[in-house]
Amino acid sequence: FGSMPGAAGRQASLHSPVLPQKEVAMETIRQVGDALRTSARSHSTARSIGRGSRTSDDIFEHAQQSLSDKEASNAMWSDKRNFVHKIVKAPAFDLSMSCLVLLNMVFVVLEVNIAAEQAESPTWLSAANFVVLFIYFVETVLKLFA
């Protein structure tokens, strides 16, 4: 993107830590739109993208509209829903749920080994399975809410 005309000033502003994420996203969309427009000007015909033939201006406007629609839908969400959305989409949440899956696998292996020996399953193992099941249920509800 650095070779685009007029992009030098805008590119420097992208690295500023003061810009909120929305402005950075909009600037990236503008840069992509500039690149597409430059490419379309250098070719005599517009490329066919998706359904039918669309120009780079159409693609740029669609990208801006999509970003605006997403912001509008997030703005209509309650504070609780936005909070839950941030938690559910956090990498730490995914990591913790992955660790829970691995722990559940250990519980299943222990339970199968105990059953193979035709011994009685310990109470703590049954309780652990119910706790894991409850956490899976809470995860599902949170993801449906977010």
Coordinates of C-alpha atoms in Angstrom, one line a residue:
F1 CA 0.0 0.0 0.0
G2 CA 3.0 2.3 0.4
S3 CA 3.2 2.8 -3.4
M4 CA -0.3 4.2 -3.7
P5 CA -0.6 7.9 -4.5
G6 CA -1.6 10.0 -1.5
A7 CA -1.1 7.0 0.9
A8 CA 2.1 8.3 2.5
G9 CA 0.3 10.6 4.9
R10 CA -2.4 8.2 5.7
Q11 CA 0.0 5.3 6.3
A12 CA 1.8 7.2 8.9
S13 CA -1.5 7.8 10.7
L14 CA -2.2 4.1 10.9
H15 CA 0.7 3.5 13.2
S16 CA -0.5 6.1 15.7
P17 CA -1.6 4.4 18.9
V18 CA -4.2 7.1 19.5
L19 CA -6.5 6.0 16.6
P20 CA -9.4 3.8 17.7
Q21 CA -10.0 0.5 16.0
K22 CA -12.9 1.9 13.9
E23 CA -10.7 4.6 12.3
V24 CA -7.9 2.1 11.6
A25 CA -10.4 -0.2 9.9
M26 CA -11.9 2.6 7.9
E27 CA -8.4 3.8 6.9
T28 CA -7.5 0.2 5.8
I29 CA -10.7 0.1 3.7
R30 CA -9.8 3.4 2.1
Q31 CA -6.4 2.1 1.3
V32 CA -7.8 -1.0 -0.3
G33 CA -10.3 1.1 -2.2
D34 CA -7.5 3.3 -3.5
A35 CA -5.5 0.3 -4.6
L36 CA -8.5 -1.2 -6.3
R37 CA -9.3 2.1 -8.0
T38 CA -5.7 2.4 -9.2
S39 CA -5.8 -1.1 -10.5
A40 CA -9.1 -0.6 -12.2
R41 CA -7.8 2.5 -13.9
S42 CA -4.8 0.7 -15.2
H43 CA -7.0 -1.9 -16.8
S44 CA -9.6 -1.0 -19.4
T45 CA -12.4 -3.1 -18.0
A46 CA -13.6 -3.8 -14.5
R47 CA -13.1 -7.3 -13.1
S48 CA -16.0 -9.6 -12.4
I49 CA -16.1 -10.2 -8.7
G50 CA -18.8 -12.3 -7.0
R51 CA -22.2 -11.8 -8.6
G52 CA -21.9 -10.0 -11.9
S53 CA -19.4 -7.3 -12.8
R54 CA -18.6 -4.8 -10.0
T55 CA -16.2 -1.9 -10.1
S56 CA -13.8 -1.1 -7.3
D57 CA -16.0 1.8 -6.2
D58 CA -18.8 -0.6 -5.7
I59 CA -16.6 -2.9 -3.6
F60 CA -15.3 0.1 -1.5
E61 CA -18.8 1.3 -0.8
H62 CA -20.0 -2.2 0.1
A63 CA -17.1 -2.6 2.5
Q64 CA -17.9 0.8 4.2
Q65 CA -21.6 -0.1 4.4
S66 CA -20.8 -3.5 6.0
L67 CA -18.6 -1.9 8.6
S68 CA -21.3 0.7 9.4
D69 CA -24.0 -2.1 9.6
K70 CA -21.8 -4.0 12.1
E71 CA -21.2 -1.0 14.2
A72 CA -24.9 -0.1 14.2
S73 CA -25.9 -3.6 15.3
N74 CA -23.3 -3.6 18.1
A75 CA -24.5 -0.2 19.2
M76 CA -28.0 -1.6 19.7
W77 CA -26.8 -4.3 21.9
S78 CA -27.1 -3.9 25.7
D79 CA -24.0 -3.3 27.8
K80 CA -24.4 -6.9 29.2
R81 CA -24.4 -8.4 25.7
N82 CA -21.4 -6.4 24.7
F83 CA -19.6 -7.5 27.8
V84 CA -20.4 -11.2 27.2
H85 CA -19.4 -10.8 23.6
K86 CA -16.0 -9.5 24.6
I87 CA -15.5 -12.4 27.0
V88 CA -16.7 -15.1 24.6
K89 CA -14.5 -13.7 21.7
A90 CA -11.4 -13.4 23.9
P91 CA -8.5 -15.8 23.1
A92 CA -8.2 -16.6 26.9
F93 CA -11.8 -17.9 26.8
D94 CA -11.0 -20.2 23.9
L95 CA -7.8 -21.4 25.6
S96 CA -9.6 -22.2 28.8
M97 CA -12.4 -24.1 27.0
S98 CA -9.8 -26.1 25.1
C99 CA -8.1 -27.0 28.4
L100 CA -11.5 -28.0 29.8
V101 CA -11.9 -30.3 26.8
L102 CA -8.5 -31.9 27.5
L103 CA -9.4 -32.3 31.2
N104 CA -12.6 -34.0 30.2
M105 CA -10.7 -36.3 27.9
V106 CA -8.6 -37.4 30.9
F107 CA -11.8 -38.0 33.0
V108 CA -13.2 -40.1 30.2
V109 CA -10.0 -42.2 29.9
L110 CA -10.0 -42.7 33.7
E111 CA -13.7 -43.7 33.6
V112 CA -13.1 -46.2 30.8
N113 CA -10.1 -47.8 32.6
I114 CA -12.1 -48.1 35.8
A115 CA -15.1 -49.7 33.9
A116 CA -12.7 -52.1 32.1
E117 CA -11.5 -53.3 35.5
Q118 CA -15.2 -53.7 36.3
A119 CA -14.7 -51.6 39.4
E120 CA -17.1 -48.9 40.8
S121 CA -16.5 -45.4 39.5
P122 CA -15.5 -43.0 42.2
T123 CA -18.0 -40.4 43.2
W124 CA -15.6 -37.5 42.5
L125 CA -15.3 -38.6 38.9
S126 CA -19.1 -38.6 38.4
A127 CA -19.2 -35.1 40.1
A128 CA -16.4 -33.9 37.8
N129 CA -18.3 -35.1 34.7
F130 CA -21.4 -33.1 35.9
V131 CA -19.3 -30.0 36.5
V132 CA -17.8 -30.2 33.0
L133 CA -21.2 -30.7 31.5
F134 CA -22.5 -27.7 33.3
I135 CA -19.6 -25.6 32.1
Y136 CA -20.3 -26.7 28.5
F137 CA -23.9 -25.7 29.0
V138 CA -22.9 -22.2 30.3
E139 CA -20.5 -21.8 27.4
T140 CA -23.3 -22.6 24.9
V141 CA -25.7 -20.2 26.5
L142 CA -23.1 -17.4 26.6
K143 CA -22.2 -17.9 22.9
L144 CA -25.9 -17.9 21.9
F145 CA -26.4 -14.7 23.9
A146 CA -23.4 -13.0 22.4

